[in-house]
Amino acid sequence: MRSLSLKVIAMRCRRKSGIDLSDQNLPSLLLRLAIPSVVGLSINALQQLLNAIFVGSLGAKAIAAVSMTMPLIVVLAAVGEGIGVGTASFISRLLGAGNELEASQGASTAIALAAPIGVIMTIALLVTLRDIFVVLGASPAILPIALDYATILLPGATLMLLNIVSGFIARAEGNTRFSMWTMLTAFILNALLDPIFIFLLGLGVRGAALATLISQIAAISLYIAYFAKRLGSVLVSISQVSLRVDRIRQLALIGAPATTTSILAALAGMFLYGAAARFGDDFIAAVGIAIRILTIGALPITGFCIGSQAVLGFGWGARDFARVVKVAKFMMSITVVLSVAYSAAVIVFARPLVRLFSDSDDVTEIAALSCIVFHLFFWLYGIQSFVTTMLQSQGKARLSALVSFARQGYLFIPAVLLFPLVSGFSGVLASQAIAELGAGMIALFVVLRQFAELRRGGPAHSARNREGSLT
């Protein structure tokens, strides 16, 4: 009976998304959903890579200045990701339960919340921008370049938030392909505009920021068309906005760990750059390069998990726990393979990878060592990312926080504050590696317990674990 109802619900969702979420061929279903998401976020990584390569050709000070703005971008993206994660979990579980009306209201409310939040954050950051860069350790040579870049990029913060949330909504419906094509369009536009603005028009880092801003405008235009033409399963419109406290609370509870994790990542970046700044501008540039390469590897893994989340949430909403276990096992096997392969590749080819970003021999030497150390335990990132996604899709906010806060929060921040005092720059590098290892072990422990619970029949068999229910 459950299988029949699951198929009826899925067929209603399939009319718009073209994806049957009850498909019994799980590897095929997950790959059809996840590959476009992986491609989309990989494109996002390539966009960052391309910007870094173009900016890197302007010199070490330029790439150091742009790297200094990354924590601010992470904070902005954190808010969008938090709203998006909470909304995606909400939508996929409600679609699994057959409640399209509530799913539509949740999506519309999320968009309505993202816009004013983006405006407020933009104003706050612009007013305090110089002080923020000084606190981050920007030298007098880097500060004006960083200000040039950020003052053009930050006015697009609201668009960034709306794009992030819209992407999560589309993926939660199973429309990962549309999200992919939107990101691809933005990437191509950015790639075309970067050399024109940076070199042909002589705008330097300001040109890189302007190219990114225009690509954000193009992306949000596509999402507006997507929602206006009802290409998905849910209806996003002003009439569906519901500011009920209980609905906002549901979105916030699941999204808060994701937002906090990303904000912790921004704080971790600030502490990391601050620690590197004690040793000079070359060290800031080198750490910035290593972090970019680390991020490039993380995005495809995260993309796979985000794309597959709709199937996990849909199965959880339909209370089909046997299916959830099968989906979870396949997802974890893929994410582990990806993280192992990437970490091995970076360790082997660290120097030529770094050379893409800088021609300076000093920066290359430091950055190559940083890349190797940062990727020693990156193979555990696949487990961390999968576990966080699984817990989010089930609505388990507390456990999700425990896992996601470890890597760049309660393990990393104390380490990066203390280790450099003892071991100098080696301590800066060691703090990242040790935090990665510890977070991986925590994620592994949690996932083993979650699998055991699901095999026993899910939360219905545990009075203490009803955190993931829709009610």
C-alpha positions as a Python dict, from the first residue, in 0.01 Angstrom:
ca = {
    (1, 'M'): (0, 0, 0),
    (2, 'R'): (284, 237, 87),
    (3, 'S'): (453, 162, -246),
    (4, 'L'): (132, 242, -435),
    (5, 'S'): (77, 574, -253),
    (6, 'L'): (440, 666, -306),
    (7, 'K'): (402, 615, -679),
    (8, 'V'): (82, 823, -693),
    (9, 'I'): (254, 1111, -513),
    (10, 'A'): (562, 1084, -732),
    (11, 'M'): (359, 1084, -1053),
    (12, 'R'): (198, 1414, -949),
    (13, 'C'): (544, 1565, -899),
    (14, 'R'): (669, 1413, -1224),
    (15, 'R'): (416, 1604, -1435),
    (16, 'K'): (625, 1916, -1394),
    (17, 'S'): (976, 1801, -1308),
    (18, 'G'): (994, 1507, -1549),
    (19, 'I'): (1152, 1292, -1271),
    (20, 'D'): (971, 999, -1109),
    (21, 'L'): (1088, 1015, -748),
    (22, 'S'): (947, 667, -681),
    (23, 'D'): (1167, 508, -951),
    (24, 'Q'): (1292, 175, -815),
    (25, 'N'): (1616, 199, -1014),
    (26, 'L'): (1787, 404, -745),
    (27, 'P'): (2133, 439, -901),
    (28, 'S'): (1977, 572, -1223),
    (29, 'L'): (1740, 804, -1035),
    (30, 'L'): (2010, 945, -809),
    (31, 'L'): (2253, 1000, -1094),
    (32, 'R'): (1989, 1174, -1306),
    (33, 'L'): (1922, 1411, -1019),
    (34, 'A'): (2274, 1445, -884),
    (35, 'I'): (2484, 1478, -1200),
    (36, 'P'): (2324, 1809, -1308),
    (37, 'S'): (2374, 1936, -953),
    (38, 'V'): (2738, 1823, -953),
    (39, 'V'): (2792, 1987, -1291),
    (40, 'G'): (2620, 2304, -1170),
    (41, 'L'): (2830, 2343, -856),
    (42, 'S'): (3143, 2236, -1043),
    (43, 'I'): (3069, 2516, -1286),
    (44, 'N'): (3048, 2744, -984),
    (45, 'A'): (3390, 2617, -876),
    (46, 'L'): (3528, 2673, -1226),
    (47, 'Q'): (3392, 3027, -1215),
    (48, 'Q'): (3590, 3089, -896),
    (49, 'L'): (3893, 2924, -1053),
    (50, 'L'): (3865, 3135, -1368),
    (51, 'N'): (3831, 3456, -1167),
    (52, 'A'): (4134, 3359, -958),
    (53, 'I'): (4342, 3287, -1269),
    (54, 'F'): (4253, 3621, -1428),
    (55, 'V'): (4305, 3813, -1104),
    (56, 'G'): (4625, 3619, -1033),
    (57, 'S'): (4774, 3757, -1353),
    (58, 'L'): (4748, 4102, -1192),
    (59, 'G'): (4995, 3998, -921),
    (60, 'A'): (5013, 3847, -571),
    (61, 'K'): (4863, 4157, -408),
    (62, 'A'): (4552, 4136, -629),
    (63, 'I'): (4481, 3771, -549),
    (64, 'A'): (4552, 3833, -181),
    (65, 'A'): (4303, 4122, -184),
    (66, 'V'): (4034, 3916, -353),
    (67, 'S'): (4100, 3629, -110),
    (68, 'M'): (4039, 3872, 175),
    (69, 'T'): (3682, 3926, 49),
    (70, 'M'): (3603, 3554, 45),
    (71, 'P'): (3492, 3539, 413),
    (72, 'L'): (3236, 3815, 340),
    (73, 'I'): (3099, 3625, 41),
    (74, 'V'): (3083, 3311, 253),
    (75, 'V'): (2874, 3494, 516),
    (76, 'L'): (2630, 3612, 251),
    (77, 'A'): (2611, 3270, 89),
    (78, 'A'): (2565, 3118, 436),
    (79, 'V'): (2238, 3296, 489),
    (80, 'G'): (2113, 3195, 144),
    (81, 'E'): (2224, 2838, 200),
    (82, 'G'): (2053, 2822, 538),
    (83, 'I'): (1723, 2943, 394),
    (84, 'G'): (1769, 2713, 95),
    (85, 'V'): (1853, 2400, 295),
    (86, 'G'): (1559, 2450, 530),
    (87, 'T'): (1327, 2512, 235),
    (88, 'A'): (1454, 2215, 33),
    (89, 'S'): (1409, 1977, 328),
    (90, 'F'): (1061, 2118, 391),
    (91, 'I'): (957, 2090, 23),
    (92, 'S'): (1090, 1740, -44),
    (93, 'R'): (933, 1591, 270),
    (94, 'L'): (597, 1757, 201),
    (95, 'L'): (600, 1642, -161),
    (96, 'G'): (671, 1291, -32),
    (97, 'A'): (371, 1326, 198),
    (98, 'G'): (155, 1451, -94),
    (99, 'N'): (106, 1806, 34),
    (100, 'E'): (187, 2035, -261),
    (101, 'L'): (2, 2334, -113),
    (102, 'E'): (218, 2347, 200),
    (103, 'A'): (529, 2294, -15),
    (104, 'S'): (432, 2591, -234),
    (105, 'Q'): (374, 2812, 68),
    (106, 'G'): (711, 2717, 212),
    (107, 'A'): (893, 2798, -114),
    (108, 'S'): (718, 3133, -157),
    (109, 'T'): (783, 3232, 204),
    (110, 'A'): (1153, 3150, 167),
    (111, 'I'): (1188, 3380, -135),
    (112, 'A'): (998, 3656, 48),
    (113, 'L'): (1237, 3631, 345),
    (114, 'A'): (1558, 3620, 139),
    (115, 'A'): (1513, 3958, -37),
    (116, 'P'): (1494, 4194, 265),
    (117, 'I'): (1761, 3996, 450),
    (118, 'G'): (1995, 4046, 152),
    (119, 'V'): (1934, 4422, 146),
    (120, 'I'): (2000, 4460, 519),
    (121, 'M'): (2322, 4257, 503),
    (122, 'T'): (2448, 4452, 202),
    (123, 'I'): (2406, 4786, 378),
    (124, 'A'): (2566, 4660, 699),
    (125, 'L'): (2872, 4523, 518),
    (126, 'L'): (2925, 4829, 299),
    (127, 'V'): (2915, 5063, 599),
    (128, 'T'): (3176, 4863, 793),
    (129, 'L'): (3383, 4733, 501),
    (130, 'R'): (3711, 4913, 569),
    (131, 'D'): (3709, 4816, 937),
    (132, 'I'): (3638, 4453, 848),
    (133, 'F'): (3938, 4433, 616),
    (134, 'V'): (4162, 4595, 878),
    (135, 'V'): (4050, 4335, 1133),
    (136, 'L'): (4121, 4061, 878),
    (137, 'G'): (4479, 4181, 861),
    (138, 'A'): (4483, 4358, 524),
    (139, 'S'): (4810, 4542, 475),
    (140, 'P'): (4817, 4903, 345),
    (141, 'A'): (4912, 4764, 2),
    (142, 'I'): (4619, 4519, -11),
    (143, 'L'): (4346, 4731, 153),
    (144, 'P'): (4260, 4966, -138),
    (145, 'I'): (4250, 4675, -385),
    (146, 'A'): (4019, 4477, -157),
    (147, 'L'): (3790, 4781, -119),
    (148, 'D'): (3775, 4830, -497),
    (149, 'Y'): (3667, 4468, -545),
    (150, 'A'): (3416, 4443, -259),
    (151, 'T'): (3235, 4774, -313),
    (152, 'I'): (3132, 4662, -662),
    (153, 'L'): (3056, 4300, -572),
    (154, 'L'): (2854, 4351, -252),
    (155, 'P'): (2559, 4542, -407),
    (156, 'G'): (2471, 4211, -573),
    (157, 'A'): (2437, 4033, -238),
    (158, 'T'): (2057, 4024, -254),
    (159, 'L'): (2072, 3867, -598),
    (160, 'M'): (2316, 3609, -465),
    (161, 'L'): (2078, 3511, -185),
    (162, 'L'): (1780, 3487, -420),
    (163, 'N'): (1979, 3275, -666),
    (164, 'I'): (2091, 3035, -393),
    (165, 'V'): (1741, 2991, -249),
    (166, 'S'): (1583, 2954, -594),
    (167, 'G'): (1837, 2687, -683),
    (168, 'F'): (1753, 2488, -371),
    (169, 'I'): (1381, 2507, -450),
    (170, 'A'): (1431, 2381, -805),
    (171, 'R'): (1654, 2094, -688),
    (172, 'A'): (1409, 1994, -412),
    (173, 'E'): (1146, 1944, -684),
    (174, 'G'): (1382, 1727, -885),
    (175, 'N'): (1460, 1999, -1140),
    (176, 'T'): (1836, 1981, -1099),
    (177, 'R'): (1887, 2027, -1474),
    (178, 'F'): (1737, 2375, -1473),
    (179, 'S'): (1965, 2477, -1188),
    (180, 'M'): (2260, 2338, -1385),
    (181, 'W'): (2174, 2532, -1701),
    (182, 'T'): (2127, 2849, -1499),
    (183, 'M'): (2472, 2814, -1344),
    (184, 'L'): (2622, 2731, -1684),
    (185, 'T'): (2471, 3046, -1835),
    (186, 'A'): (2613, 3259, -1554),
    (187, 'F'): (2954, 3094, -1591),
    (188, 'I'): (2975, 3149, -1967),
    (189, 'L'): (2874, 3512, -1927),
    (190, 'N'): (3129, 3564, -1651),
    (191, 'A'): (3402, 3393, -1855),
    (192, 'L'): (3332, 3622, -2150),
    (193, 'L'): (3318, 3940, -1945),
    (194, 'D'): (3622, 3879, -1721),
    (195, 'P'): (3896, 3938, -1981),
    (196, 'I'): (3702, 4227, -2136),
    (197, 'F'): (3653, 4414, -1810),
    (198, 'I'): (3985, 4322, -1642),
    (199, 'F'): (4225, 4369, -1934),
    (200, 'L'): (4057, 4531, -2235),
    (201, 'L'): (3885, 4804, -2032),
    (202, 'G'): (4167, 4811, -1777),
    (203, 'L'): (3937, 4782, -1474),
    (204, 'G'): (4154, 4528, -1290),
    (205, 'V'): (3989, 4367, -985),
    (206, 'R'): (3690, 4600, -1028),
    (207, 'G'): (3631, 4438, -1367),
    (208, 'A'): (3629, 4090, -1210),
    (209, 'A'): (3368, 4206, -956),
    (210, 'L'): (3153, 4369, -1224),
    (211, 'A'): (3158, 4054, -1438),
    (212, 'T'): (3039, 3848, -1141),
    (213, 'L'): (2762, 4097, -1063),
    (214, 'I'): (2628, 4088, -1420),
    (215, 'S'): (2629, 3708, -1420),
    (216, 'Q'): (2420, 3713, -1100),
    (217, 'I'): (2165, 3936, -1273),
    (218, 'A'): (2143, 3691, -1562),
    (219, 'A'): (2091, 3396, -1325),
    (220, 'I'): (1808, 3555, -1128),
    (221, 'S'): (1636, 3649, -1454),
    (222, 'L'): (1626, 3281, -1548),
    (223, 'Y'): (1485, 3179, -1210),
    (224, 'I'): (1215, 3445, -1236),
    (225, 'A'): (1113, 3294, -1570),
    (226, 'Y'): (1121, 2944, -1416),
    (227, 'F'): (878, 3034, -1139),
    (228, 'A'): (657, 3254, -1360),
    (229, 'K'): (607, 2971, -1612),
    (230, 'R'): (541, 2707, -1341),
    (231, 'L'): (815, 2475, -1465),
    (232, 'G'): (831, 2305, -1126),
    (233, 'S'): (593, 2120, -894),
    (234, 'V'): (543, 2404, -647),
    (235, 'L'): (383, 2743, -707),
    (236, 'V'): (602, 3038, -610),
    (237, 'S'): (402, 3362, -594),
    (238, 'I'): (311, 3645, -359),
    (239, 'S'): (-30, 3485, -300),
    (240, 'Q'): (143, 3177, -151),
    (241, 'V'): (356, 3369, 100),
    (242, 'S'): (265, 3268, 454),
    (243, 'L'): (442, 3434, 746),
    (244, 'R'): (302, 3192, 1001),
    (245, 'V'): (541, 3156, 1292),
    (246, 'D'): (531, 2775, 1286),
    (247, 'R'): (621, 2762, 915),
    (248, 'I'): (911, 3006, 952),
    (249, 'R'): (1023, 2812, 1259),
    (250, 'Q'): (1035, 2485, 1060),
    (251, 'L'): (1241, 2648, 786),
    (252, 'A'): (1471, 2813, 1040),
    (253, 'L'): (1532, 2506, 1255),
    (254, 'I'): (1661, 2298, 964),
    (255, 'G'): (1837, 2586, 790),
    (256, 'A'): (2005, 2728, 1102),
    (257, 'P'): (2279, 2460, 1122),
    (258, 'A'): (2360, 2514, 753),
    (259, 'T'): (2377, 2891, 800),
    (260, 'T'): (2583, 2858, 1116),
    (261, 'T'): (2818, 2612, 946),
    (262, 'S'): (2883, 2854, 662),
    (263, 'I'): (2925, 3147, 902),
    (264, 'L'): (3169, 2934, 1098),
    (265, 'A'): (3347, 2873, 768),
    (266, 'A'): (3368, 3250, 720),
    (267, 'L'): (3501, 3297, 1073),
    (268, 'A'): (3741, 3010, 1017),
    (269, 'G'): (3858, 3183, 700),
    (270, 'M'): (3908, 3507, 891),
    (271, 'F'): (4111, 3332, 1159),
    (272, 'L'): (4306, 3137, 897),
    (273, 'Y'): (4394, 3446, 692),
    (274, 'G'): (4465, 3635, 1012),
    (275, 'A'): (4706, 3363, 1123),
    (276, 'A'): (4874, 3359, 780),
    (277, 'A'): (4897, 3740, 773),
    (278, 'R'): (5152, 3733, 1056),
    (279, 'F'): (5401, 3581, 813),
    (280, 'G'): (5349, 3823, 520),
    (281, 'D'): (5146, 3881, 202),
    (282, 'D'): (5295, 3579, 23),
    (283, 'F'): (5156, 3353, 295),
    (284, 'I'): (4809, 3510, 262),
    (285, 'A'): (4816, 3454, -114),
    (286, 'A'): (4937, 3095, -71),
    (287, 'V'): (4670, 3004, 182),
    (288, 'G'): (4410, 3170, -42),
    (289, 'I'): (4518, 2947, -332),
    (290, 'A'): (4512, 2633, -117),
    (291, 'I'): (4164, 2714, 14),
    (292, 'R'): (4037, 2771, -342),
    (293, 'I'): (4167, 2432, -452),
    (294, 'L'): (4011, 2270, -144),
    (295, 'T'): (3679, 2439, -221),
    (296, 'I'): (3689, 2323, -582),
    (297, 'G'): (3709, 1963, -460),
    (298, 'A'): (3434, 2007, -204),
    (299, 'L'): (3178, 2157, -443),
    (300, 'P'): (3120, 1848, -665),
    (301, 'I'): (3074, 1633, -354),
    (302, 'T'): (2836, 1885, -204),
    (303, 'G'): (2661, 1907, -540),
    (304, 'F'): (2604, 1533, -549),
    (305, 'C'): (2453, 1539, -201),
    (306, 'I'): (2232, 1840, -277),
    (307, 'G'): (2104, 1682, -596),
    (308, 'S'): (2026, 1353, -422),
    (309, 'Q'): (1863, 1518, -120),
    (310, 'A'): (1523, 1530, -291),
    (311, 'V'): (1511, 1147, -301),
    (312, 'L'): (1612, 1114, 64),
    (313, 'G'): (1358, 1374, 178),
    (314, 'F'): (1085, 1232, -44),
    (315, 'G'): (1136, 880, 95),
    (316, 'W'): (1146, 1014, 450),
    (317, 'G'): (823, 1208, 398),
    (318, 'A'): (658, 892, 261),
    (319, 'R'): (794, 697, 564),
    (320, 'D'): (964, 443, 335),
    (321, 'F'): (1269, 379, 553),
    (322, 'A'): (1397, 76, 361),
    (323, 'R'): (1426, 298, 55),
    (324, 'V'): (1601, 567, 259),
    (325, 'V'): (1867, 312, 365),
    (326, 'K'): (1929, 207, 2),
    (327, 'V'): (1957, 569, -112),
    (328, 'A'): (2191, 653, 177),
    (329, 'K'): (2430, 363, 106),
    (330, 'F'): (2461, 455, -261),
    (331, 'M'): (2515, 823, -183),
    (332, 'M'): (2787, 754, 72),
    (333, 'S'): (2976, 520, -160),
    (334, 'I'): (2984, 787, -433),
    (335, 'T'): (3089, 1073, -204),
    (336, 'V'): (3370, 868, -49),
    (337, 'V'): (3508, 770, -390),
    (338, 'L'): (3501, 1133, -507),
    (339, 'S'): (3676, 1268, -198),
    (340, 'V'): (3946, 999, -201),
    (341, 'A'): (4019, 1051, -572),
    (342, 'Y'): (4039, 1430, -541),
    (343, 'S'): (4261, 1433, -233),
    (344, 'A'): (4504, 1190, -399),
    (345, 'A'): (4514, 1395, -719),
    (346, 'V'): (4584, 1723, -539),
    (347, 'I'): (4862, 1572, -327),
    (348, 'V'): (5032, 1429, -637),
    (349, 'F'): (4987, 1736, -860),
    (350, 'A'): (4999, 2016, -601),
    (351, 'R'): (5276, 2221, -764),
    (352, 'P'): (5135, 2240, -1121),
    (353, 'L'): (4791, 2320, -979),
    (354, 'V'): (4932, 2606, -775),
    (355, 'R'): (5117, 2738, -1079),
    (356, 'L'): (4779, 2810, -1241),
    (357, 'F'): (4725, 3080, -979),
    (358, 'S'): (5067, 3237, -931),
    (359, 'D'): (5400, 3277, -1112),
    (360, 'S'): (5580, 3372, -791),
    (361, 'D'): (5827, 3102, -682),
    (362, 'D'): (5786, 3196, -316),
    (363, 'V'): (5405, 3182, -327),
    (364, 'T'): (5417, 2855, -524),
    (365, 'E'): (5642, 2687, -269),
    (366, 'I'): (5422, 2785, 26),
    (367, 'A'): (5094, 2712, -155),
    (368, 'A'): (5206, 2366, -271),
    (369, 'L'): (5291, 2265, 86),
    (370, 'S'): (4960, 2413, 208),
    (371, 'C'): (4763, 2213, -51),
    (372, 'I'): (4928, 1886, 46),
    (373, 'V'): (4862, 1931, 418),
    (374, 'F'): (4506, 2057, 367),
    (375, 'H'): (4422, 1748, 160),
    (376, 'L'): (4579, 1480, 382),
    (377, 'F'): (4241, 1394, 538),
    (378, 'F'): (4011, 1543, 276),
    (379, 'W'): (3908, 1187, 184),
    (380, 'L'): (3684, 1199, 494),
    (381, 'Y'): (3493, 1499, 357),
    (382, 'G'): (3269, 1269, 152),
    (383, 'I'): (3137, 1109, 470),
    (384, 'Q'): (3088, 1447, 640),
    (385, 'S'): (2895, 1593, 347),
    (386, 'F'): (2671, 1289, 305),
    (387, 'V'): (2587, 1262, 676),
    (388, 'T'): (2499, 1631, 698),
    (389, 'T'): (2270, 1603, 393),
    (390, 'M'): (2097, 1293, 527),
    (391, 'L'): (2027, 1455, 863),
    (392, 'Q'): (1900, 1774, 696),
    (393, 'S'): (1665, 1577, 470),
    (394, 'Q'): (1519, 1407, 778),
    (395, 'G'): (1479, 1734, 967),
    (396, 'K'): (1727, 1636, 1238),
    (397, 'A'): (1863, 1979, 1319),
    (398, 'R'): (2059, 1894, 1635),
    (399, 'L'): (2253, 1601, 1493),
    (400, 'S'): (2312, 1796, 1175),
    (401, 'A'): (2464, 2075, 1382),
    (402, 'L'): (2689, 1833, 1572),
    (403, 'V'): (2838, 1700, 1248),
    (404, 'S'): (2850, 2017, 1042),
    (405, 'F'): (2993, 2246, 1314),
    (406, 'A'): (3299, 2026, 1371),
    (407, 'R'): (3510, 2084, 1060),
    (408, 'Q'): (3523, 2462, 1066),
    (409, 'G'): (3385, 2531, 1411),
    (410, 'Y'): (3452, 2374, 1746),
    (411, 'L'): (3749, 2166, 1622),
    (412, 'F'): (3914, 2410, 1380),
    (413, 'I'): (3884, 2751, 1545),
    (414, 'P'): (4057, 2660, 1875),
    (415, 'A'): (4328, 2481, 1676),
    (416, 'V'): (4401, 2772, 1441),
    (417, 'L'): (4419, 3011, 1735),
    (418, 'L'): (4657, 2797, 1941),
    (419, 'F'): (4876, 2591, 1706),
    (420, 'P'): (5044, 2885, 1523),
    (421, 'L'): (5159, 3019, 1861),
    (422, 'V'): (5346, 2695, 1917),
    (423, 'S'): (5455, 2587, 1568),
    (424, 'G'): (5441, 2901, 1353),
    (425, 'F'): (5310, 2856, 997),
    (426, 'S'): (5324, 2477, 1033),
    (427, 'G'): (5066, 2516, 1309),
    (428, 'V'): (4841, 2709, 1070),
    (429, 'L'): (4848, 2416, 827),
    (430, 'A'): (4813, 2149, 1097),
    (431, 'S'): (4496, 2309, 1236),
    (432, 'Q'): (4308, 2242, 910),
    (433, 'A'): (4429, 1881, 880),
    (434, 'I'): (4347, 1789, 1240),
    (435, 'A'): (4000, 1946, 1220),
    (436, 'E'): (3931, 1750, 899),
    (437, 'L'): (4031, 1424, 1066),
    (438, 'G'): (3827, 1485, 1379),
    (439, 'A'): (3516, 1591, 1187),
    (440, 'G'): (3538, 1280, 970),
    (441, 'M'): (3549, 1053, 1274),
    (442, 'I'): (3246, 1223, 1429),
    (443, 'A'): (3050, 1189, 1102),
    (444, 'L'): (3140, 820, 1075),
    (445, 'F'): (3016, 752, 1428),
    (446, 'V'): (2687, 934, 1365),
    (447, 'V'): (2615, 763, 1033),
    (448, 'L'): (2665, 416, 1179),
    (449, 'R'): (2407, 495, 1448),
    (450, 'Q'): (2165, 637, 1192),
    (451, 'F'): (2186, 326, 976),
    (452, 'A'): (2118, 108, 1280),
    (453, 'E'): (1809, 314, 1366),
    (454, 'L'): (1672, 300, 1011),
    (455, 'R'): (1712, -77, 999),
    (456, 'R'): (1504, -101, 1317),
    (457, 'G'): (1219, 81, 1142),
    (458, 'G'): (1300, 450, 1175),
    (459, 'P'): (1194, 706, 1436),
    (460, 'A'): (855, 542, 1488),
    (461, 'H'): (1039, 282, 1698),
    (462, 'S'): (1216, 539, 1915),
    (463, 'A'): (1020, 770, 2143),
    (464, 'R'): (1323, 992, 2183),
    (465, 'N'): (1375, 1057, 1812),
    (466, 'R'): (1082, 1235, 1648),
    (467, 'E'): (1283, 1534, 1537),
    (468, 'G'): (1244, 1451, 1169),
    (469, 'S'): (865, 1422, 1157),
    (470, 'L'): (658, 1676, 963),
    (471, 'T'): (439, 1749, 1260),
}
